[in-house]
Amino acid sequence: MILETINQPADVKKLNEEQLVLLAQEMRRALLTRLAKHGGHFGPNFGMVEATIALHYVFDSPKDKIVFDVSHQSYPHKMLTGRKDAYLYEEHYDDVSGYSNPHESEHDHFIVGHTSTSVSLACGLAKARDLRGESGNVIAVIGDGSLSGGEALEGLDFASELKGNLIVVVNDNDMSIAENHGGLYGNLKLLRETNGKAECNLFKAMGLEYRYVGDGNDVSTLIAAFQQVKDCTSPVVVHINTQKGKGYAPAEENKENWHYCGPFDVNTGSPLDSFDEEDYSSVTAQYLLKKMKKDPTVVAITSGTPAVFGFTEEKRKEAGGQFVDVGIAEETAVALASGIAAGGGKPVYGVYSTFIQRTFDQLSQDLCINNSPATIVTFAGSVYGMNDVTHLGIYDIPMMANIPNLVYLAPTTKEEYLAMLEWSLEQTEHPVAIRLPGGVMASDGKAVTKDFSELDRYEITQKGSKVAVIGLGTFYALGQKAAEKIAQKIGTIPTVVNPYYITGVDKPLLEELKREHEVVITLEDGILDGGFGEKIARFYGDSDIKVLNFGLKKEFLDRFDVQEILKQNHLTAEQIAEDVVQLL
Amino acid sequence: MILETINQPADVKKLNEEQLVLLAQEMRRALLTRLAKHGGHFGPNFGMVEATIALHYVFDSPKDKIVFDVSHQSYPHKMLTGRKDAYLYEEHYDDVSGYSNPHESEHDHFIVGHTSTSVSLACGLAKARDLRGESGNVIAVIGDGSLSGGEALEGLDFASELKGNLIVVVNDNDMSIAENHGGLYGNLKLLRETNGKAECNLFKAMGLEYRYVGDGNDVSTLIAAFQQVKDCTSPVVVHINTQKGKGYAPAEENKENWHYCGPFDVNTGSPLDSFDEEDYSSVTAQYLLKKMKKDPTVVAITSGTPAVFGFTEEKRKEAGGQFVDVGIAEETAVALASGIAAGGGKPVYGVYSTFIQRTFDQLSQDLCINNSPATIVTFAGSVYGMNDVTHLGIYDIPMMANIPNLVYLAPTTKEEYLAMLEWSLEQTEHPVAIRLPGGVMASDGKAVTKDFSELDRYEITQKGSKVAVIGLGTFYALGQKAAEKIAQKIGTIPTVVNPYYITGVDKPLLEELKREHEVVITLEDGILDGGFGEKIARFYGDSDIKVLNFGLKKEFLDRFDVQEILKQNHLTAEQIAEDVVQLL
């Protein structure tokens, strides 16, 4: 096997054309075996096998620096840069992350997981090279789906200012996670159809030189193209047309479903685990589709991840013009929602916690200063969410909950969530965000009659004394369990509170708690710094009430075991109870 | 005077060509008089007089909706929409804000002050119109300088997806606040030079229809152009070439200086107030220029506001390749800084507190996950900073200080600042941000010997007992004053602490304070929610120490009187002392 002999990029350079083609086949086979067992990003990697071989054949990494956008297409790169074992041998599968990582290899330059950053980061490496009087190529590899993101467009616009060497490889497979959205994709299509010859050219309009490679899955053609731009002295775009999922029929046929996969049967492509149960995604789509039929002003918005709130291709069709995909363009998604709400529509933007991070200023300026009654639903904002360091959902509370005017709600069950969603859509006073709980969806079938328009009114769900437990969102259930343990230990039943509101403090209720309580504890599914619990600690700062805030430490976690992390942060019911007892 | 007869856009429509030209002259005269007395945005408004007249002549506001980008060019619009008195009569000057504002008029649709949002917001209004089955034009007016911002480019890319009516007026005066930076400006130049006929066209590449108007300061030409696109059924760009500062010689000659002005002498253009004193901007430029000469890897970065850290045109020339203006593209500025630092350079990004808001995700992902040792200096992060609701500097602590790995420092004097800057540039372990104090720069001439690499070590600057005052940044001096008042009132000298670090808690020092203190108070120049003081409150939550957090309420303030706001928030030395005495 050729792949077994590749320990560094120099080993790729020794191969002849025929061997390079064989290598590509072997890499695909290894990817297929690994992905079938382990899951991961499928389509992006299958499409990039030949281009990655060509890059390492032509350029001299790590002197020449390759920056992968999102870096979910960097598996082939890892295979060729000393990490092949992680793709060949099951016992080594977990030796590498799913993204580029300088801690793994000198051939990786950044930890990257969000889209649209590669060109700007590569500009930085190029500028540093020039300031230091060094030489070498800097190459950004960016997929067409990432081009719609503001940072990528900024980066392309800025790149020509650099004057020196910079190569931007645009990997155009005519797909984002789902289909592409945005006018620039018409231009990419035109360029593909004219073999790159059309005069109207987005990249040239950004001041960049431009080359086109029609067959982006042909190693020899790619090598020739990269050789032509190697050591160029001004920024150049190499636009390559690849096929997402290339080499595996099911992935070629259904690109959206095969962007990312869990373990599957290699022969049929069928997933080994199937999740047919109701979850927050499916109930959201179900609710919204029903609501859309009754109210033509309801509109669901996604920024390139329609699956996050259950909008499969079929459901998107059902929604028609009441579903909008802005492409990977979170800033525009928030501004669009604000504009729609200001114009009398009822927008619901469904987004992962980790990606709403891209919109702090839009939340503050476009949405909240204008008090536009739009609705945002934050998914996977939880320690139970994604667990790559680049995709954590544990920072959204400090980011969002301190923005004036925003009402950020934390339901604990399906019923509470749907009641909040309904309230939010029908009110016209506030921008509202709803943070869905992590883990398995809880549902108790109870009707929710609470009027959410009376802001910052918490609810005492169990009346006790001595200790009060305020459990936010996901951790409300943990709070209940901790309360039981505390009761067992101290012989007094604690009070339990469901706060619902992340953005405000229920002063009368907290004041009332002073009467029969000594200790108030808070639990939140996110980092403590800047979060919910600290607001409670501030409230009680001048009183005799003792406060313990439970939540996560401010740090970047990576590929962690949830139970382990909960334990480290004193977030088991037993640990919480112990801490409380110790304080009493 | 014609202007005096204009009470609504309908009054503009009654005028003939000659009268429209006269109206433009009158509007410029009124603007000149007002700006000379009152200050404000000069160049942007002088350039947009004719285009605004033409917009209101052709379109039917408020049914047709005009969204101004940044909206610092909306003075002529305000003059024609019932608010002329605020431009004609000195006693009414303060009736209006410097930005669009729906609370002022039904002709304004959003409160806007940051750049690059208009297209995305306008897309929202257009979508709402279509969902509601209504008609009418939606017009975004965006300057060329704003086009480099990610949100604007996202918006342009997305616009064509809408299919319905949307008109984007690109006001091209070939300037940002300073000169433009970015490859797209080459394309705008090409379009100007070819009278809009060049095939390579950024807007067409984004899937938009396109028209060009060479004389953007000619009312008749503009009217004809707008009439052609009125009621269009798909998105179209009208690219108009205007002259920034048109009609006032000093402003035509020095566009950068006349972007914004304070009160000035109309005859000479000389400012009435001159600020020659050293401030944080000038000392930053001075320090960096000196440092650059010794170290070729030091590089200053701005995102379109070079003046923020003292880089006048002359100083930019002096810095040469060691000064980079990315254009209005804050996300790219942070990513670039991270990339330069990762590549071994020493970048310093100088930015207003209000604009760093645009980079939460870049701070978290591009910079902090990668632990790149870049330096950011945050200006005007203070209640003493800008006081329009869109430009407040009181939210950066909750936004930045809760991001893992970032070291966010708060100097209280010039000397501390320069010591921090020097330390930050020479260390290679952490991403560092420095929050400059508001108000007049304090300087005590004392040498600073503190080693900032020992993170989160606060300093006791006055050893006392009973009460400890932790005064952060700007409010350290207020803390000293409050301590004096407290001493007078209780007869015991309080301890005073300079914490330096916003991002971390000095546990040993706080622990030590427990011994001889009953009350710890914190003061911070920003909102309390998610801020510095709450971390101290959390720390002491389980102890007998009482904590009072002083700072600003979480709210959007607009054109406020600083002393008034400080008083409302119990932020005078006397109020603080009273609150403390009450608690003892």
PDB file of N, CA, C and O in Angstrom, chain A residues 111 114 120 127 150-151 154 157 161 181-184 321 331-332 357 361-362 366 370 503 529 534 538 541 544 546-547 554, chain B residues 111 114 120 127 150-151 154 157 161 181-184 321 331-332 357 361-362 366 370 503 529 534 538 541 544 546-547 554:
ATOM      1  N   ILE A 111      -6.124  26.155  14.766  1.00  0.00           N
ATOM      2  CA  ILE A 111      -7.307  25.366  15.116  1.00  0.00           C
ATOM      3  C   ILE A 111      -8.479  26.095  14.483  1.00  0.00           C
ATOM      4  O   ILE A 111      -8.729  27.265  14.797  1.00  0.00           O
ATOM      5  N   HIS A 114     -14.942  27.003  12.442  1.00  0.00           N
ATOM      6  CA  HIS A 114     -15.980  27.849  11.853  1.00  0.00           C
ATOM      7  C   HIS A 114     -15.558  28.201  10.425  1.00  0.00           C
ATOM      8  O   HIS A 114     -14.379  28.245  10.113  1.00  0.00           O
ATOM      9  N   SER A 120      -8.514  35.435   5.624  1.00  0.00           N
ATOM     10  CA  SER A 120      -8.017  36.469   6.536  1.00  0.00           C
ATOM     11  C   SER A 120      -6.861  35.934   7.381  1.00  0.00           C
ATOM     12  O   SER A 120      -5.866  36.634   7.604  1.00  0.00           O
ATOM     13  N   LYS A 127       1.510  38.230   5.751  1.00  0.00           N
ATOM     14  CA  LYS A 127       2.042  39.509   6.226  1.00  0.00           C
ATOM     15  C   LYS A 127       3.214  39.276   7.179  1.00  0.00           C
ATOM     16  O   LYS A 127       4.236  39.976   7.101  1.00  0.00           O
ATOM     17  N   GLY A 150     -19.311  36.660   5.752  1.00  0.00           N
ATOM     18  CA  GLY A 150     -18.751  38.003   5.718  1.00  0.00           C
ATOM     19  C   GLY A 150     -17.243  38.044   5.857  1.00  0.00           C
ATOM     20  O   GLY A 150     -16.559  38.766   5.131  1.00  0.00           O
ATOM     21  N   GLU A 151     -16.716  37.236   6.767  1.00  0.00           N
ATOM     22  CA  GLU A 151     -15.276  37.286   6.994  1.00  0.00           C
ATOM     23  C   GLU A 151     -14.518  36.830   5.751  1.00  0.00           C
ATOM     24  O   GLU A 151     -13.453  37.371   5.433  1.00  0.00           O
ATOM     25  N   GLU A 154     -14.716  39.699   3.222  1.00  0.00           N
ATOM     26  CA  GLU A 154     -13.772  40.725   3.681  1.00  0.00           C
ATOM     27  C   GLU A 154     -12.342  40.328   3.338  1.00  0.00           C
ATOM     28  O   GLU A 154     -11.542  41.146   2.875  1.00  0.00           O
ATOM     29  N   ASP A 157     -11.533  40.598  -0.291  1.00  0.00           N
ATOM     30  CA  ASP A 157     -11.406  42.019  -0.648  1.00  0.00           C
ATOM     31  C   ASP A 157     -10.068  42.570  -0.174  1.00  0.00           C
ATOM     32  O   ASP A 157      -9.411  43.332  -0.887  1.00  0.00           O
ATOM     33  N   GLU A 161      -4.523  43.848  -1.165  1.00  0.00           N
ATOM     34  CA  GLU A 161      -3.745  44.924  -0.527  1.00  0.00           C
ATOM     35  C   GLU A 161      -2.359  44.425  -0.109  1.00  0.00           C
ATOM     36  O   GLU A 161      -1.448  45.212   0.087  1.00  0.00           O
ATOM     37  N   HIS A 181     -26.783  29.232  -1.373  1.00  0.00           N
ATOM     38  CA  HIS A 181     -27.695  30.355  -1.542  1.00  0.00           C
ATOM     39  C   HIS A 181     -26.902  31.643  -1.615  1.00  0.00           C
ATOM     40  O   HIS A 181     -26.031  31.883  -0.788  1.00  0.00           O
ATOM     41  N   GLY A 182     -27.217  32.475  -2.576  1.00  0.00           N
ATOM     42  CA  GLY A 182     -26.531  33.743  -2.734  1.00  0.00           C
ATOM     43  C   GLY A 182     -26.193  33.976  -4.191  1.00  0.00           C
ATOM     44  O   GLY A 182     -25.960  33.031  -4.963  1.00  0.00           O
ATOM     45  N   GLY A 183     -26.153  35.243  -4.570  1.00  0.00           N
ATOM     46  CA  GLY A 183     -25.931  35.599  -5.966  1.00  0.00           C
ATOM     47  C   GLY A 183     -24.565  35.196  -6.484  1.00  0.00           C
ATOM     48  O   GLY A 183     -24.401  34.935  -7.682  1.00  0.00           O
ATOM     49  N   LEU A 184     -23.588  35.107  -5.608  1.00  0.00           N
ATOM     50  CA  LEU A 184     -22.240  34.813  -6.105  1.00  0.00           C
ATOM     51  C   LEU A 184     -22.152  33.419  -6.703  1.00  0.00           C
ATOM     52  O   LEU A 184     -21.267  33.133  -7.523  1.00  0.00           O
ATOM     53  N   GLY A 321     -41.784  30.016   0.185  1.00  0.00           N
ATOM     54  CA  GLY A 321     -41.202  31.336   0.448  1.00  0.00           C
ATOM     55  C   GLY A 321     -41.169  31.688   1.916  1.00  0.00           C
ATOM     56  O   GLY A 321     -40.629  32.733   2.278  1.00  0.00           O
ATOM     57  N   GLU A 331     -24.519  36.957  10.102  1.00  0.00           N
ATOM     58  CA  GLU A 331     -24.769  38.370  10.373  1.00  0.00           C
ATOM     59  C   GLU A 331     -26.006  38.838   9.608  1.00  0.00           C
ATOM     60  O   GLU A 331     -26.874  39.526  10.149  1.00  0.00           O
ATOM     61  N   THR A 332     -26.041  38.437   8.351  1.00  0.00           N
ATOM     62  CA  THR A 332     -27.194  38.804   7.537  1.00  0.00           C
ATOM     63  C   THR A 332     -28.453  38.127   8.044  1.00  0.00           C
ATOM     64  O   THR A 332     -29.542  38.714   7.988  1.00  0.00           O
ATOM     65  N   GLN A 357     -22.501  33.014  17.808  1.00  0.00           N
ATOM     66  CA  GLN A 357     -21.332  33.802  18.213  1.00  0.00           C
ATOM     67  C   GLN A 357     -20.879  34.781  17.131  1.00  0.00           C
ATOM     68  O   GLN A 357     -20.212  35.761  17.417  1.00  0.00           O
ATOM     69  N   ASP A 361     -22.536  41.803  17.249  1.00  0.00           N
ATOM     70  CA  ASP A 361     -22.875  43.189  16.915  1.00  0.00           C
ATOM     71  C   ASP A 361     -24.233  43.299  16.232  1.00  0.00           C
ATOM     72  O   ASP A 361     -24.955  44.275  16.425  1.00  0.00           O
ATOM     73  N   GLN A 362     -24.579  42.296  15.462  1.00  0.00           N
ATOM     74  CA  GLN A 362     -25.890  42.328  14.804  1.00  0.00           C
ATOM     75  C   GLN A 362     -26.996  42.146  15.834  1.00  0.00           C
ATOM     76  O   GLN A 362     -28.047  42.780  15.741  1.00  0.00           O
ATOM     77  N   ASP A 366     -28.337  45.694  15.148  1.00  0.00           N
ATOM     78  CA  ASP A 366     -29.419  45.534  14.171  1.00  0.00           C
ATOM     79  C   ASP A 366     -30.713  45.116  14.848  1.00  0.00           C
ATOM     80  O   ASP A 366     -31.798  45.520  14.441  1.00  0.00           O
ATOM     81  N   ASN A 370     -32.941  48.261  18.088  1.00  0.00           N
ATOM     82  CA  ASN A 370     -34.199  48.521  17.389  1.00  0.00           C
ATOM     83  C   ASN A 370     -35.388  47.794  18.007  1.00  0.00           C
ATOM     84  O   ASN A 370     -36.518  47.968  17.548  1.00  0.00           O
ATOM     85  N   THR A 503     -31.960  36.553  31.055  1.00  0.00           N
ATOM     86  CA  THR A 503     -31.562  37.961  30.910  1.00  0.00           C
ATOM     87  C   THR A 503     -31.951  38.870  32.057  1.00  0.00           C
ATOM     88  O   THR A 503     -31.617  40.049  32.030  1.00  0.00           O
ATOM     89  N   ASP A 529     -18.471  32.495  34.080  1.00  0.00           N
ATOM     90  CA  ASP A 529     -18.053  33.891  33.906  1.00  0.00           C
ATOM     91  C   ASP A 529     -19.028  34.644  33.014  1.00  0.00           C
ATOM     92  O   ASP A 529     -19.263  34.254  31.871  1.00  0.00           O
ATOM     93  N   GLU A 534     -23.866  34.546  38.235  1.00  0.00           N
ATOM     94  CA  GLU A 534     -23.178  35.721  38.785  1.00  0.00           C
ATOM     95  C   GLU A 534     -24.145  36.873  39.029  1.00  0.00           C
ATOM     96  O   GLU A 534     -23.913  37.713  39.901  1.00  0.00           O
ATOM     97  N   ARG A 538     -24.495  38.729  42.522  1.00  0.00           N
ATOM     98  CA  ARG A 538     -24.480  40.185  42.692  1.00  0.00           C
ATOM     99  C   ARG A 538     -25.695  40.658  43.479  1.00  0.00           C
ATOM    100  O   ARG A 538     -25.585  41.499  44.370  1.00  0.00           O
ATOM    101  N   GLY A 541     -25.224  40.100  47.055  1.00  0.00           N
ATOM    102  CA  GLY A 541     -23.923  40.546  47.567  1.00  0.00           C
ATOM    103  C   GLY A 541     -23.996  41.309  48.878  1.00  0.00           C
ATOM    104  O   GLY A 541     -23.120  41.186  49.726  1.00  0.00           O
ATOM    105  N   ASP A 544     -27.148  38.575  53.799  1.00  0.00           N
ATOM    106  CA  ASP A 544     -26.547  37.470  54.536  1.00  0.00           C
ATOM    107  C   ASP A 544     -26.699  36.139  53.808  1.00  0.00           C
ATOM    108  O   ASP A 544     -26.173  35.122  54.236  1.00  0.00           O
ATOM    109  N   LYS A 546     -26.000  33.240  51.475  1.00  0.00           N
ATOM    110  CA  LYS A 546     -24.819  32.709  50.807  1.00  0.00           C
ATOM    111  C   LYS A 546     -25.225  32.179  49.425  1.00  0.00           C
ATOM    112  O   LYS A 546     -26.310  31.622  49.271  1.00  0.00           O
ATOM    113  N   VAL A 547     -24.339  32.376  48.475  1.00  0.00           N
ATOM    114  CA  VAL A 547     -24.650  31.951  47.109  1.00  0.00           C
ATOM    115  C   VAL A 547     -23.547  31.039  46.580  1.00  0.00           C
ATOM    116  O   VAL A 547     -22.357  31.347  46.721  1.00  0.00           O
ATOM    117  N   LYS A 554     -14.490  28.802  32.901  1.00  0.00           N
ATOM    118  CA  LYS A 554     -14.181  29.487  31.634  1.00  0.00           C
ATOM    119  C   LYS A 554     -12.927  28.878  31.022  1.00  0.00           C
ATOM    120  O   LYS A 554     -11.827  29.146  31.492  1.00  0.00           O
TER     121      LYS A 554
ATOM    122  N   ILE B 111     -32.725  52.421  13.890  1.00  0.00           N
ATOM    123  CA  ILE B 111     -31.633  53.145  14.517  1.00  0.00           C
ATOM    124  C   ILE B 111     -30.355  52.462  14.025  1.00  0.00           C
ATOM    125  O   ILE B 111     -30.172  51.269  14.235  1.00  0.00           O
ATOM    126  N   HIS B 114     -23.624  51.732  13.049  1.00  0.00           N
ATOM    127  CA  HIS B 114     -22.493  50.946  12.560  1.00  0.00           C
ATOM    128  C   HIS B 114     -22.643  50.757  11.052  1.00  0.00           C
ATOM    129  O   HIS B 114     -23.760  50.761  10.531  1.00  0.00           O
ATOM    130  N   SER B 120     -28.665  44.168   4.320  1.00  0.00           N
ATOM    131  CA  SER B 120     -29.308  43.044   5.018  1.00  0.00           C
ATOM    132  C   SER B 120     -30.600  43.485   5.702  1.00  0.00           C
ATOM    133  O   SER B 120     -31.608  42.766   5.673  1.00  0.00           O
ATOM    134  N   LYS B 127     -38.546  41.474   2.395  1.00  0.00           N
ATOM    135  CA  LYS B 127     -39.137  40.153   2.615  1.00  0.00           C
ATOM    136  C   LYS B 127     -40.459  40.287   3.377  1.00  0.00           C
ATOM    137  O   LYS B 127     -41.441  39.608   3.037  1.00  0.00           O
ATOM    138  N   GLY B 150     -18.047  42.849   6.216  1.00  0.00           N
ATOM    139  CA  GLY B 150     -18.577  41.525   5.933  1.00  0.00           C
ATOM    140  C   GLY B 150     -20.086  41.481   5.803  1.00  0.00           C
ATOM    141  O   GLY B 150     -20.626  40.842   4.900  1.00  0.00           O
ATOM    142  N   GLU B 151     -20.779  42.179   6.689  1.00  0.00           N
ATOM    143  CA  GLU B 151     -22.239  42.119   6.651  1.00  0.00           C
ATOM    144  C   GLU B 151     -22.771  42.706   5.348  1.00  0.00           C
ATOM    145  O   GLU B 151     -23.763  42.220   4.795  1.00  0.00           O
ATOM    146  N   GLU B 154     -22.112  40.145   2.589  1.00  0.00           N
ATOM    147  CA  GLU B 154     -23.115  39.078   2.760  1.00  0.00           C
ATOM    148  C   GLU B 154     -24.470  39.525   2.218  1.00  0.00           C
ATOM    149  O   GLU B 154     -25.168  38.775   1.539  1.00  0.00           O
ATOM    150  N   ASP B 157     -24.633  39.656  -1.496  1.00  0.00           N
ATOM    151  CA  ASP B 157     -24.675  38.296  -2.027  1.00  0.00           C
ATOM    152  C   ASP B 157     -26.063  37.696  -1.861  1.00  0.00           C
ATOM    153  O   ASP B 157     -26.578  37.031  -2.754  1.00  0.00           O
ATOM    154  N   GLU B 161     -31.328  36.598  -3.937  1.00  0.00           N
ATOM    155  CA  GLU B 161     -32.199  35.472  -3.573  1.00  0.00           C
ATOM    156  C   GLU B 161     -33.642  35.930  -3.352  1.00  0.00           C
ATOM    157  O   GLU B 161     -34.561  35.136  -3.401  1.00  0.00           O
ATOM    158  N   HIS B 181      -9.527  50.939   1.380  1.00  0.00           N
ATOM    159  CA  HIS B 181      -8.586  49.836   1.239  1.00  0.00           C
ATOM    160  C   HIS B 181      -9.343  48.579   0.886  1.00  0.00           C
ATOM    161  O   HIS B 181     -10.341  48.266   1.519  1.00  0.00           O
ATOM    162  N   GLY B 182      -8.863  47.863  -0.099  1.00  0.00           N
ATOM    163  CA  GLY B 182      -9.501  46.619  -0.518  1.00  0.00           C
ATOM    164  C   GLY B 182      -9.563  46.547  -2.028  1.00  0.00           C
ATOM    165  O   GLY B 182      -9.666  47.573  -2.708  1.00  0.00           O
ATOM    166  N   GLY B 183      -9.511  45.325  -2.525  1.00  0.00           N
ATOM    167  CA  GLY B 183      -9.484  45.132  -3.969  1.00  0.00           C
ATOM    168  C   GLY B 183     -10.736  45.602  -4.680  1.00  0.00           C
ATOM    169  O   GLY B 183     -10.693  45.997  -5.841  1.00  0.00           O
ATOM    170  N   LEU B 184     -11.863  45.600  -3.983  1.00  0.00           N
ATOM    171  CA  LEU B 184     -13.108  45.964  -4.668  1.00  0.00           C
ATOM    172  C   LEU B 184     -13.105  47.415  -5.110  1.00  0.00           C
ATOM    173  O   LEU B 184     -13.849  47.799  -6.023  1.00  0.00           O
ATOM    174  N   GLY B 321       5.008  49.846   5.409  1.00  0.00           N
ATOM    175  CA  GLY B 321       4.406  48.504   5.413  1.00  0.00           C
ATOM    176  C   GLY B 321       4.111  47.987   6.807  1.00  0.00           C
ATOM    177  O   GLY B 321       3.496  46.927   6.962  1.00  0.00           O
ATOM    178  N   GLU B 331     -13.695  42.003  11.331  1.00  0.00           N
ATOM    179  CA  GLU B 331     -13.477  40.565  11.492  1.00  0.00           C
ATOM    180  C   GLU B 331     -12.128  40.174  10.909  1.00  0.00           C
ATOM    181  O   GLU B 331     -11.355  39.426  11.515  1.00  0.00           O
ATOM    182  N   THR B 332     -11.858  40.708   9.734  1.00  0.00           N
ATOM    183  CA  THR B 332     -10.580  40.423   9.090  1.00  0.00           C
ATOM    184  C   THR B 332      -9.430  41.021   9.884  1.00  0.00           C
ATOM    185  O   THR B 332      -8.347  40.433   9.955  1.00  0.00           O
ATOM    186  N   GLN B 357     -17.057  45.074  18.972  1.00  0.00           N
ATOM    187  CA  GLN B 357     -18.271  44.260  19.065  1.00  0.00           C
ATOM    188  C   GLN B 357     -18.508  43.411  17.822  1.00  0.00           C
ATOM    189  O   GLN B 357     -19.213  42.420  17.872  1.00  0.00           O
ATOM    190  N   ASP B 361     -16.833  36.406  17.448  1.00  0.00           N
ATOM    191  CA  ASP B 361     -16.436  35.065  17.029  1.00  0.00           C
ATOM    192  C   ASP B 361     -14.979  35.005  16.591  1.00  0.00           C
ATOM    193  O   ASP B 361     -14.297  33.999  16.798  1.00  0.00           O
ATOM    194  N   GLN B 362     -14.501  36.093  15.999  1.00  0.00           N
ATOM    195  CA  GLN B 362     -13.105  36.118  15.574  1.00  0.00           C
ATOM    196  C   GLN B 362     -12.192  36.164  16.811  1.00  0.00           C
ATOM    197  O   GLN B 362     -11.137  35.534  16.829  1.00  0.00           O
ATOM    198  N   ASP B 366     -10.723  32.716  15.977  1.00  0.00           N
ATOM    199  CA  ASP B 366      -9.490  32.972  15.222  1.00  0.00           C
ATOM    200  C   ASP B 366      -8.334  33.312  16.158  1.00  0.00           C
ATOM    201  O   ASP B 366      -7.196  32.946  15.911  1.00  0.00           O
ATOM    202  N   ASN B 370      -6.683  29.787  19.360  1.00  0.00           N
ATOM    203  CA  ASN B 370      -5.323  29.602  18.866  1.00  0.00           C
ATOM    204  C   ASN B 370      -4.269  30.243  19.765  1.00  0.00           C
ATOM    205  O   ASN B 370      -3.081  30.118  19.498  1.00  0.00           O
ATOM    206  N   THR B 503     -10.002  39.988  33.168  1.00  0.00           N
ATOM    207  CA  THR B 503     -10.371  38.621  32.806  1.00  0.00           C
ATOM    208  C   THR B 503     -10.166  37.578  33.892  1.00  0.00           C
ATOM    209  O   THR B 503     -10.489  36.416  33.677  1.00  0.00           O
ATOM    210  N   ASP B 529     -23.853  43.840  34.244  1.00  0.00           N
ATOM    211  CA  ASP B 529     -24.227  42.480  33.848  1.00  0.00           C
ATOM    212  C   ASP B 529     -23.113  41.824  33.058  1.00  0.00           C
ATOM    213  O   ASP B 529     -22.683  42.333  32.023  1.00  0.00           O
ATOM    214  N   GLU B 534     -19.255  41.278  39.030  1.00  0.00           N
ATOM    215  CA  GLU B 534     -20.015  40.059  39.309  1.00  0.00           C
ATOM    216  C   GLU B 534     -19.092  38.871  39.579  1.00  0.00           C
ATOM    217  O   GLU B 534     -19.462  37.953  40.313  1.00  0.00           O
ATOM    218  N   ARG B 538     -19.327  36.639  42.866  1.00  0.00           N
ATOM    219  CA  ARG B 538     -19.367  35.168  42.855  1.00  0.00           C
ATOM    220  C   ARG B 538     -18.310  34.603  43.786  1.00  0.00           C
ATOM    221  O   ARG B 538     -18.575  33.671  44.545  1.00  0.00           O
ATOM    222  N   GLY B 541     -19.391  34.757  47.263  1.00  0.00           N
ATOM    223  CA  GLY B 541     -20.759  34.261  47.485  1.00  0.00           C
ATOM    224  C   GLY B 541     -20.904  33.362  48.695  1.00  0.00           C
ATOM    225  O   GLY B 541     -21.923  33.399  49.397  1.00  0.00           O
ATOM    226  N   ASP B 544     -18.671  35.487  54.373  1.00  0.00           N
ATOM    227  CA  ASP B 544     -19.402  36.523  55.115  1.00  0.00           C
ATOM    228  C   ASP B 544     -19.144  37.922  54.577  1.00  0.00           C
ATOM    229  O   ASP B 544     -19.754  38.891  55.039  1.00  0.00           O
ATOM    230  N   LYS B 546     -19.453  41.098  52.496  1.00  0.00           N
ATOM    231  CA  LYS B 546     -20.516  41.707  51.700  1.00  0.00           C
ATOM    232  C   LYS B 546     -19.885  42.363  50.473  1.00  0.00           C
ATOM    233  O   LYS B 546     -18.783  42.918  50.557  1.00  0.00           O
ATOM    234  N   VAL B 547     -20.587  42.297  49.371  1.00  0.00           N
ATOM    235  CA  VAL B 547     -20.050  42.867  48.127  1.00  0.00           C
ATOM    236  C   VAL B 547     -21.052  43.834  47.517  1.00  0.00           C
ATOM    237  O   VAL B 547     -22.249  43.532  47.417  1.00  0.00           O
ATOM    238  N   LYS B 554     -27.624  47.671  32.806  1.00  0.00           N
ATOM    239  CA  LYS B 554     -27.698  47.133  31.443  1.00  0.00           C
ATOM    240  C   LYS B 554     -28.829  47.815  30.681  1.00  0.00           C
ATOM    241  O   LYS B 554     -30.001  47.513  30.907  1.00  0.00           O
TER     242      LYS B 554
END
